[in-house]
PDB file of C-alpha atoms in Angstrom:
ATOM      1  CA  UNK B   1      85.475 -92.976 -98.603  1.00 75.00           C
ATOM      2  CA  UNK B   2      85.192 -93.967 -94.955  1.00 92.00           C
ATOM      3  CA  UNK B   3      83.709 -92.219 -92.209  1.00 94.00           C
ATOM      4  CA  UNK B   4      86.862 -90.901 -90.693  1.00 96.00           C
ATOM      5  CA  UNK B   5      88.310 -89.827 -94.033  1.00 97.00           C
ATOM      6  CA  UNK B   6      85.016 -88.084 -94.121  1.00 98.00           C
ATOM      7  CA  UNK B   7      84.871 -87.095 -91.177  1.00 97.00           C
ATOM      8  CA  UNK B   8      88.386 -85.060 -91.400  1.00 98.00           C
ATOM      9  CA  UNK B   9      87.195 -83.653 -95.109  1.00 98.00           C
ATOM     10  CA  UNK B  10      84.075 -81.738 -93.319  1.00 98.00           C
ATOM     11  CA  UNK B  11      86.685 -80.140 -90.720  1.00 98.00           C
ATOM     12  CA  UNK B  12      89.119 -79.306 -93.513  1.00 98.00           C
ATOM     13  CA  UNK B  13      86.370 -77.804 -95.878  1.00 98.00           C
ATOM     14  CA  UNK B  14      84.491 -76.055 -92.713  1.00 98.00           C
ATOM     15  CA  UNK B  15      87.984 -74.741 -91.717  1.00 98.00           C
ATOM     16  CA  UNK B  16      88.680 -73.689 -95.328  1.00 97.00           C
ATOM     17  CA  UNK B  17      85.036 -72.180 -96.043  1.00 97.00           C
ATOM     18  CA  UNK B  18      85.251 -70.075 -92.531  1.00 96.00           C
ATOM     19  CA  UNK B  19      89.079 -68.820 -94.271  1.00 95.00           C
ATOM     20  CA  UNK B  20      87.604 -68.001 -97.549  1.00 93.00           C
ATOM     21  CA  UNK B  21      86.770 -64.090 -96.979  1.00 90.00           C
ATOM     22  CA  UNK B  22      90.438 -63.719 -95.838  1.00 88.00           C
ATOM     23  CA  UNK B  23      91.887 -64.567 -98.975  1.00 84.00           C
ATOM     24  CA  UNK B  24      89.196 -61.632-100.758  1.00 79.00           C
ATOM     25  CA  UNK B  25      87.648 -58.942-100.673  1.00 75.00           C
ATOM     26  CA  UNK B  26      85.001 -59.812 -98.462  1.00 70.00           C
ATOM     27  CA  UNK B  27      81.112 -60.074 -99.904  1.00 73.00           C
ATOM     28  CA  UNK B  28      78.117 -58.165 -98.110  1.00 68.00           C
ATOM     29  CA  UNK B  29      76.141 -57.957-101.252  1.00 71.00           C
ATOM     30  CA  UNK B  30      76.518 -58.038-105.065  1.00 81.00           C
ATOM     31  CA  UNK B  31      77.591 -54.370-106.492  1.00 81.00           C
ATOM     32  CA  UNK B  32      75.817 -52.642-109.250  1.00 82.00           C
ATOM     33  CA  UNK B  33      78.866 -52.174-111.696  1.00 84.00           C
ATOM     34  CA  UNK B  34      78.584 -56.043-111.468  1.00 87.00           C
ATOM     35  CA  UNK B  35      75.734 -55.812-113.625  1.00 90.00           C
ATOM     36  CA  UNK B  36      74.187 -54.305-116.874  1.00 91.00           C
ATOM     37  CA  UNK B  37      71.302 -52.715-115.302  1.00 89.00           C
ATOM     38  CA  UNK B  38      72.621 -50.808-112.961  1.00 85.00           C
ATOM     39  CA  UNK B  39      70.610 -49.892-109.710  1.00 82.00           C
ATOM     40  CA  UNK B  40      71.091 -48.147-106.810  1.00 79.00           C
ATOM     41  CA  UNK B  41      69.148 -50.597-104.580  1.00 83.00           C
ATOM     42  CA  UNK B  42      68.042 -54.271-104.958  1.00 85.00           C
ATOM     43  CA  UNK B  43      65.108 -54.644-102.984  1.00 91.00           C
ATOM     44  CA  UNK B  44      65.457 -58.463-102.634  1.00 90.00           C
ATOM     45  CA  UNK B  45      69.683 -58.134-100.684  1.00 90.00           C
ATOM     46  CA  UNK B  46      69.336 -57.134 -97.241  1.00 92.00           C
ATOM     47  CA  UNK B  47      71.095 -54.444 -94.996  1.00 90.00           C
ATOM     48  CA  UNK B  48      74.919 -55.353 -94.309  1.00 87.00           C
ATOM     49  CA  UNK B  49      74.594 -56.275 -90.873  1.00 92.00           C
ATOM     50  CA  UNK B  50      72.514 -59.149 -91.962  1.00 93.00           C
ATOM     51  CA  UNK B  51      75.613 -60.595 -93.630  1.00 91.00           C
ATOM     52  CA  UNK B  52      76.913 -60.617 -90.001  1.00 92.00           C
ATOM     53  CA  UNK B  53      75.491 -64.268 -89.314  1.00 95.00           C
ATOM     54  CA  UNK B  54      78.553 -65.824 -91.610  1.00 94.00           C
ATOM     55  CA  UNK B  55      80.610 -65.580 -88.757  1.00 94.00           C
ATOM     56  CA  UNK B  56      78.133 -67.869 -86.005  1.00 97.00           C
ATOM     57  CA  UNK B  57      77.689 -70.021 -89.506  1.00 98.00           C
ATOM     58  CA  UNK B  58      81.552 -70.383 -89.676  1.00 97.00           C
ATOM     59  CA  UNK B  59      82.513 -71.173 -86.171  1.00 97.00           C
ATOM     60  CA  UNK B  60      79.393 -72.879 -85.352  1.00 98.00           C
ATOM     61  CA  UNK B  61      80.299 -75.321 -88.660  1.00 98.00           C
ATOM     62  CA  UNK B  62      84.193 -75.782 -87.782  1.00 98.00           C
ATOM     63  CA  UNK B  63      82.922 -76.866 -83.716  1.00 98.00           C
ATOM     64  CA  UNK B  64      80.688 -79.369 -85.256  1.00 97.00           C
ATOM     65  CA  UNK B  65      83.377 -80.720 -87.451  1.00 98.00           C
ATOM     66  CA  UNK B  66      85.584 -81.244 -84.993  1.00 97.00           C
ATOM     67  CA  UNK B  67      83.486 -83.011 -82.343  1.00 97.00           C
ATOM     68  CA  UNK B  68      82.127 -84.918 -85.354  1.00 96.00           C
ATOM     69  CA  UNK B  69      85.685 -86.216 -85.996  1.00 97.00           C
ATOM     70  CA  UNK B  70      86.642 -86.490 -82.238  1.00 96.00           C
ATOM     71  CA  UNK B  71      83.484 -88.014 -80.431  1.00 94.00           C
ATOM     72  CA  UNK B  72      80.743 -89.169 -83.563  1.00 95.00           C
ATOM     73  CA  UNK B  73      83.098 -90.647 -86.221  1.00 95.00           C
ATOM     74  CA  UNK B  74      80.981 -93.812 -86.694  1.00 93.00           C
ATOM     75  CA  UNK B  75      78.076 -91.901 -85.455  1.00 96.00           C
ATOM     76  CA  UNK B  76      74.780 -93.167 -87.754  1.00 95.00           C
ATOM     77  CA  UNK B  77      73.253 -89.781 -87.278  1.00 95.00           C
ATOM     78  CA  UNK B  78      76.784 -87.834 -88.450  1.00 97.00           C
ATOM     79  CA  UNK B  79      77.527 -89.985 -91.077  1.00 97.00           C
ATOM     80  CA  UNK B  80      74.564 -89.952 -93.248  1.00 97.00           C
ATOM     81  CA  UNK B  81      74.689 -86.106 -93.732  1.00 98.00           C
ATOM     82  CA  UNK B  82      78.703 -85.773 -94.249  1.00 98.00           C
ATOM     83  CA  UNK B  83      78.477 -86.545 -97.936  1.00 98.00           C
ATOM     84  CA  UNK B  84      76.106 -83.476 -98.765  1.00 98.00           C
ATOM     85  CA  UNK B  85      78.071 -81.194 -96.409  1.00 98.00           C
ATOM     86  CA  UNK B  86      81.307 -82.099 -97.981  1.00 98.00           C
ATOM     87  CA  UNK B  87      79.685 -80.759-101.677  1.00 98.00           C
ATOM     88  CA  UNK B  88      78.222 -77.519-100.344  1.00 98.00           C
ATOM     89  CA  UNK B  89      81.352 -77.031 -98.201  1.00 98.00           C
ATOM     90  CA  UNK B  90      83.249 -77.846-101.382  1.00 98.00           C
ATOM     91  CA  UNK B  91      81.378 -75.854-103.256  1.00 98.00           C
ATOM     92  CA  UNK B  92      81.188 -72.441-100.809  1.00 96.00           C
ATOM     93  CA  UNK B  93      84.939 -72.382-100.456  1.00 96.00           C
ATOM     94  CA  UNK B  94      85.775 -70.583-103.947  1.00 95.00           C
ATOM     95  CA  UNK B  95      81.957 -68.744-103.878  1.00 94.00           C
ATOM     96  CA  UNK B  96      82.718 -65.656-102.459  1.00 92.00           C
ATOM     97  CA  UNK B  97      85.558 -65.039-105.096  1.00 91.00           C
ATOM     98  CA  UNK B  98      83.116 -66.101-108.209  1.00 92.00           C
ATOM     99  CA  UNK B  99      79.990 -63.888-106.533  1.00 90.00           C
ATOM    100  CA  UNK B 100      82.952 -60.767-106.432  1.00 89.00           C
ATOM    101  CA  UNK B 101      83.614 -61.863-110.344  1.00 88.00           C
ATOM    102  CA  UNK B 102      80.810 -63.561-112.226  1.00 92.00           C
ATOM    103  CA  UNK B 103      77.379 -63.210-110.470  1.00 93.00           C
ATOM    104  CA  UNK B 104      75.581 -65.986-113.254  1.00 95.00           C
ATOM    105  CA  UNK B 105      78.236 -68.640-111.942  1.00 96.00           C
ATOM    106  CA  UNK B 106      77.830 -67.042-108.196  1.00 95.00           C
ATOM    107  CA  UNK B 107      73.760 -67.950-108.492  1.00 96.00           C
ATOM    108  CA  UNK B 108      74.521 -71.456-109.949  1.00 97.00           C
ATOM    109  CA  UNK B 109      76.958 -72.412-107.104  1.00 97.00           C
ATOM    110  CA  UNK B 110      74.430 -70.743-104.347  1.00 97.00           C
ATOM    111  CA  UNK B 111      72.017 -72.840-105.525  1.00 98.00           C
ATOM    112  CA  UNK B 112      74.176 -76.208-105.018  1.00 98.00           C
ATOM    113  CA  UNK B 113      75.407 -75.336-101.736  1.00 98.00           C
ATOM    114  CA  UNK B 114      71.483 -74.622-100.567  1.00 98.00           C
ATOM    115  CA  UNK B 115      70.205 -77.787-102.554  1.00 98.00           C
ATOM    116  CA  UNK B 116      73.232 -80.165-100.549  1.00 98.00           C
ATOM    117  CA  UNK B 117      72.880 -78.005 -97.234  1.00 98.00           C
ATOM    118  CA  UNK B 118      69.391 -78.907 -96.743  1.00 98.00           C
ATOM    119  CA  UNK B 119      70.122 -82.531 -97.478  1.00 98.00           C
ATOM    120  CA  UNK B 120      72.703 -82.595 -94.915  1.00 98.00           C
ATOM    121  CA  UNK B 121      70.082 -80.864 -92.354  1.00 98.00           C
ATOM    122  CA  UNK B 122      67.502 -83.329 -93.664  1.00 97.00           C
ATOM    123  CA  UNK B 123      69.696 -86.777 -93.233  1.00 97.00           C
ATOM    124  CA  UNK B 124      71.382 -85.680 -90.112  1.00 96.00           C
ATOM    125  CA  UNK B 125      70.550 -87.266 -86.795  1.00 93.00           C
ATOM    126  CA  UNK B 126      68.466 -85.932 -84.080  1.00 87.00           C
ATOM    127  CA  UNK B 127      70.750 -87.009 -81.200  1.00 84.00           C
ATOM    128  CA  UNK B 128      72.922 -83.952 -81.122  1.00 90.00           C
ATOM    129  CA  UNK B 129      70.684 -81.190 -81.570  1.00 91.00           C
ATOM    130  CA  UNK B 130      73.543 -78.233 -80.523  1.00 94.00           C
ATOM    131  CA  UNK B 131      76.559 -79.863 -82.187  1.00 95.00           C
ATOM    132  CA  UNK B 132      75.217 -81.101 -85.693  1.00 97.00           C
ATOM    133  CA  UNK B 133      70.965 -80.092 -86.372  1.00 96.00           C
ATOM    134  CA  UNK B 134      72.069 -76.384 -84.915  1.00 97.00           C
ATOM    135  CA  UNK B 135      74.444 -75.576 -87.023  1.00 98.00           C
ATOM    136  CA  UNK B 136      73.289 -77.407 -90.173  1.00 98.00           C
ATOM    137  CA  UNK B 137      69.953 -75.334 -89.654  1.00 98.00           C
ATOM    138  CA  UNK B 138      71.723 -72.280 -89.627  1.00 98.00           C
ATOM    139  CA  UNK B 139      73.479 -72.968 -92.395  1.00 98.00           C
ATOM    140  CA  UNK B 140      71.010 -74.222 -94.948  1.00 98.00           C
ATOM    141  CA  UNK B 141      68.361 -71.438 -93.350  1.00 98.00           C
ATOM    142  CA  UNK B 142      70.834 -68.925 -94.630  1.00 98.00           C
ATOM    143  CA  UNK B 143      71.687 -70.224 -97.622  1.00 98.00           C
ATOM    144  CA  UNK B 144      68.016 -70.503 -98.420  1.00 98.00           C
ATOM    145  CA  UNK B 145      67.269 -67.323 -98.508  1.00 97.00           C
ATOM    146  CA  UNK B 146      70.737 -66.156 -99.980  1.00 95.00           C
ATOM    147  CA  UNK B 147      69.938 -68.190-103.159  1.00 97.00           C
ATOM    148  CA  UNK B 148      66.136 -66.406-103.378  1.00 96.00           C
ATOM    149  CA  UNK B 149      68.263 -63.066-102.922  1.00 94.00           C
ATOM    150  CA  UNK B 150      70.936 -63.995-105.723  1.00 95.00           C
ATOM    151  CA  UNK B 151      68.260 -64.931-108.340  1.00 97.00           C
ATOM    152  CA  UNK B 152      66.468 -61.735-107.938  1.00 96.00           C
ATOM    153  CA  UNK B 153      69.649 -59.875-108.089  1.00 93.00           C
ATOM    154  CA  UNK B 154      70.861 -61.803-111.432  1.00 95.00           C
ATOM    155  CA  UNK B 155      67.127 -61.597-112.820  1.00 96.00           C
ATOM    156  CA  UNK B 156      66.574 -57.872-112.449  1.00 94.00           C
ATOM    157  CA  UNK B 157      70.459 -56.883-112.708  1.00 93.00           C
ATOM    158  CA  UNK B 158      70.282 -58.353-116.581  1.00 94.00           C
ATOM    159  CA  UNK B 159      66.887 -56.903-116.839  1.00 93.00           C
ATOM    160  CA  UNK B 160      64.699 -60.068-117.346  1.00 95.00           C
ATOM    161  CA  UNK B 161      62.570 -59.216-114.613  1.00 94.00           C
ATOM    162  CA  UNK B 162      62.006 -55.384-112.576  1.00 93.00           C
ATOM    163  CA  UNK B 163      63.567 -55.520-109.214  1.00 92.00           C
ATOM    164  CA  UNK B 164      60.732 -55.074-107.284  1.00 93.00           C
ATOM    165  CA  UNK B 165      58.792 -58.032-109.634  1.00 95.00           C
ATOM    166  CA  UNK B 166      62.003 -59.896-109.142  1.00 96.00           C
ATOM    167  CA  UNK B 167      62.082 -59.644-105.457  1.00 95.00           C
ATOM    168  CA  UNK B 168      58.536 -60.253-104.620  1.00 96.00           C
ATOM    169  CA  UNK B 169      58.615 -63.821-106.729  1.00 97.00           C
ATOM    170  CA  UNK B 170      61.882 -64.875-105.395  1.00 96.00           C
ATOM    171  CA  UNK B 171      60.974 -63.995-101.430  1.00 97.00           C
ATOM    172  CA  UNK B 172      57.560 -66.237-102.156  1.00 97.00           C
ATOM    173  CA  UNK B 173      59.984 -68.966-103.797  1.00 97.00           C
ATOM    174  CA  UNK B 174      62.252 -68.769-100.335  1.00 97.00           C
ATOM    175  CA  UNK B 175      59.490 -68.764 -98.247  1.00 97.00           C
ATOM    176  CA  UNK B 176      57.413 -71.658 -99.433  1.00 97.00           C
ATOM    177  CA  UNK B 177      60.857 -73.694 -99.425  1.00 97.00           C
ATOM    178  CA  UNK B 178      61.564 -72.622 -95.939  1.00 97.00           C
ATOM    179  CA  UNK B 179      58.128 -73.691 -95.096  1.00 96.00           C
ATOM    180  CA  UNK B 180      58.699 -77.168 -96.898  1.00 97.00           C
ATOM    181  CA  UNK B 181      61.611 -77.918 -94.973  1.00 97.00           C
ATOM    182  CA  UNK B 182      60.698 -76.782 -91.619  1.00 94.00           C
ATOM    183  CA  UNK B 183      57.627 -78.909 -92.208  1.00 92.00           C
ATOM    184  CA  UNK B 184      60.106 -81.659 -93.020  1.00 95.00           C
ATOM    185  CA  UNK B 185      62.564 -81.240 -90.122  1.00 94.00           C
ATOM    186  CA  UNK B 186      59.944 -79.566 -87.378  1.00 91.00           C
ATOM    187  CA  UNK B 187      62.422 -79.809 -84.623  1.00 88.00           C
ATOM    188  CA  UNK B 188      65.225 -77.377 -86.226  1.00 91.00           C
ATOM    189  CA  UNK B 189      65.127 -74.114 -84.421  1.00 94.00           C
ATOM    190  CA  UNK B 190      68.131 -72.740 -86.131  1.00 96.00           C
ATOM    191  CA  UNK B 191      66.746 -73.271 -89.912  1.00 97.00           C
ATOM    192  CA  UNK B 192      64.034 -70.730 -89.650  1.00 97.00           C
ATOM    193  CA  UNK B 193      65.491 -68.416 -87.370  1.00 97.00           C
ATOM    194  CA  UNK B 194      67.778 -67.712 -90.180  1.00 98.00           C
ATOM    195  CA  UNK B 195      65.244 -66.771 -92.689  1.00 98.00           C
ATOM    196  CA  UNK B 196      64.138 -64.705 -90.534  1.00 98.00           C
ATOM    197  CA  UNK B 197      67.002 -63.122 -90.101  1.00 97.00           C
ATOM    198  CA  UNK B 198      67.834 -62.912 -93.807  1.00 97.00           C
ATOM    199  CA  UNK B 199      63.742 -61.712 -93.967  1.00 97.00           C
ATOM    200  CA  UNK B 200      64.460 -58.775 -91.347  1.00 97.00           C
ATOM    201  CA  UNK B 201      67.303 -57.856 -93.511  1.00 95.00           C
ATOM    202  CA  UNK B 202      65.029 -56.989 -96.100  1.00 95.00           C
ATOM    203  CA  UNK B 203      62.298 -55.445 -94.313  1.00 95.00           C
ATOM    204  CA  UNK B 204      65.222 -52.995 -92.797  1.00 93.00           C
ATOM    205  CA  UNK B 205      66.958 -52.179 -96.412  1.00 91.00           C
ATOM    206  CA  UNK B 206      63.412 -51.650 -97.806  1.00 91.00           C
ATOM    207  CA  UNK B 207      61.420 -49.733 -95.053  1.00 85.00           C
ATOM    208  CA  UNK B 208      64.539 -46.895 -95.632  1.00 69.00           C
ATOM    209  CA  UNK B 209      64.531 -47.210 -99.422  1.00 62.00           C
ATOM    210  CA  UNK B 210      60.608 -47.089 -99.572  1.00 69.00           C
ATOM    211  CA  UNK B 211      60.067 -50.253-101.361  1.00 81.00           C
ATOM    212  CA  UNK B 212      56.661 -50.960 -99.008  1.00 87.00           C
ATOM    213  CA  UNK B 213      55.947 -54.458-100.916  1.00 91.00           C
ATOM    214  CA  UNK B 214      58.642 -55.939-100.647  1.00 94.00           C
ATOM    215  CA  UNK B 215      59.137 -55.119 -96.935  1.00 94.00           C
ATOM    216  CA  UNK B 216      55.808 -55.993 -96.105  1.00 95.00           C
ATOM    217  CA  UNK B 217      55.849 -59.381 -98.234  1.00 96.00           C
ATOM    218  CA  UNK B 218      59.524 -59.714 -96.451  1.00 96.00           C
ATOM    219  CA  UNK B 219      58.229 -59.115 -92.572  1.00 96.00           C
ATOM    220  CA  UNK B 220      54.826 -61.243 -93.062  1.00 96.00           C
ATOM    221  CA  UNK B 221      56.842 -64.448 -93.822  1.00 96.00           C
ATOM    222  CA  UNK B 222      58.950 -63.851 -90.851  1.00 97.00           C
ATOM    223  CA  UNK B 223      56.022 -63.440 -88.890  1.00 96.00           C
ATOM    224  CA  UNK B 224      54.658 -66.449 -90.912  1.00 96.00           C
ATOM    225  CA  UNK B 225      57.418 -68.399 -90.032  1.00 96.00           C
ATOM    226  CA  UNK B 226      58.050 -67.847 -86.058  1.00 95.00           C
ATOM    227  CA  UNK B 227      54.422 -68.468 -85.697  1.00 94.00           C
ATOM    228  CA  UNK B 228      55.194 -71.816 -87.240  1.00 92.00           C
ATOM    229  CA  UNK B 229      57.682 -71.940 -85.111  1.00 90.00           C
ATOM    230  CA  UNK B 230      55.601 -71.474 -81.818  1.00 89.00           C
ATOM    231  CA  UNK B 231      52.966 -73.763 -83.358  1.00 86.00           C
ATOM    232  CA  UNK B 232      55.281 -76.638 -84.278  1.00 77.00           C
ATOM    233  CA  UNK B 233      56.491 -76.526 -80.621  1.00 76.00           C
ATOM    234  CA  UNK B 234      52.951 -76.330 -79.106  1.00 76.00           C
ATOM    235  CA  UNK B 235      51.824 -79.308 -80.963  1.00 64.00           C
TER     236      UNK B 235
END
C-alpha cells in the first residue's frame, strides 16, 4: 500500500471513527443489564463527563489526517506510524456498537485498538509535535486506561473477580503501562494527560460512591504520573 493510499485510509477511518456514535446509541459506560452480575456501580468506569474527551480525540485525529495527507504524505515521521493507526482506527469504527452488544468482544477489540495506538504513538516522528505526537498521545492515553476499565468491568460483571478487587488490579495494570510508555516516548504531553483524565474520572465516581481504595489508588497515579511529567521535563 503506498503512502498516499495510506495516507487517505487514516483520514477515511479517522473521519469514520469520529461518525461512529451517530450511527448508535452513544457509549458513556457499559450498563449493568449488560452483565450477569449486576451492580449498581463499577468502581473501575469513571463519571460521564470523563467520556467527554472522545470529542478533542475525534477532531484532533481527523486534523491530523488531513494535514498528514495534504503537507506529510512522504513524511518519514508520518509514515512509519500510519499502518498501526489504520488497525486501531479500523478496529474502533464498529466498537462502540459491539461494547452496546457484547462486552467480551468489546474488551478484545479495546485491547487491539490500545495495543496498535501506542505503536502508532511509539513509531511516529517527533517533528510535528501538535499535528501527529498530540493527538496520537491522546488517543492511545485514553485508550489505555479504557482497556484497564473494560477488563475490570468484564472481570467483576461475570463474577471472576469482586469489583473493587477487579478495579484495584486493573488501575495498577494501566498505570504501570502508562508509566512504560511515557518512559518510552518522554516528550508526549498528551499521553499522560489522558490517564489522568481517565484517573480523575475515577477518583470523582468513587469519592461519591464511597469506594475510598479505589479513589485513592486512582488519584495517587495521577499524581504519580504529572510528577513524572514535571520531572521528565526538568531533566
Amino acid at each position: 500500500m503506498s503512502a498516499r493510499v495510506q495516507a487517505i485510509a487514516v483520514l477515511v477511518l479517522a473521519a469514520a471513527f469520529a461518525a461512529s456514535p451517530l450511527f448508535t446509541d452513544g457509549f458513556a459506560g457499559f450498563e449493568r443489564d449488560q452483565f450477569p452480575v449486576r451492580l449498581d456501580h463499577w468502581p473501575a468506569q469513571p463519571s460521564g463527563w470523563a467520556f467527554s474527551i472522545w470529542g478533542v480525540i475525534y477532531f484532533w485525529l481527523i486534523l491530523s489526517a488531513g494535514l498528514g495527507l495534504l503537507r506529510r504524505v512522504d513524511a518519514p515521521g508520518w509514515q512509519a506510524m500510519r499502518p498501526a493507526l489504520i488497525a486501531s482506527l479500523a478496529v474502533g469504527v464498529p466498537w462502540i456498537a459491539a461494547a452496546n452488544a457484547a462486552p467480551v468482544l468489546a474488551l478484545a477489540m479495546i485491547l487491539v485498538m490500545a495495543g496498535t495506538a501506542i505503536a502508532a504513538l511509539l513509531r511516529a516522528g517527533r517533528e510535528d509535535h501538535w499535528w501527529l505526537e498530540a493527538p496520537l498521545g491522546l488517543y492511545a492515553g485514553w485508550l489505555t486506561a479504557a482497556s484497564g476499565v473494560a477488563a475490570a468491568v468484564v472481570l467483576s460483571g461475570y463474577g471472576l473477580l469482586g469489583p473493587q478487587v477487579a478495579a484495584m488490579l486493573l488501575l495498577t495494570l494501566v498505570l504501570a503501562a502508562a508509566l512504560a510508555v511515557q518512559a518510552a516516548r518522554p516528550g508526549s504531553l498528551s499521553y499522560p494527560f489522558a490517564v489522568i483524565w481517565a484517573l480523575s474520572g475515577v477518583v470523582a465516581a468513587n469519592a461519591s460512591a464511597a469506594h475510598w481504595p479505589v479513589a485513592a489508588l486512582a488519584g495517587a497515579g495521577a499524581v504519580l504520573l504529572a510528577w513524572r511529567v514535571w520531572s521528565l521535563r526538568r531533566g
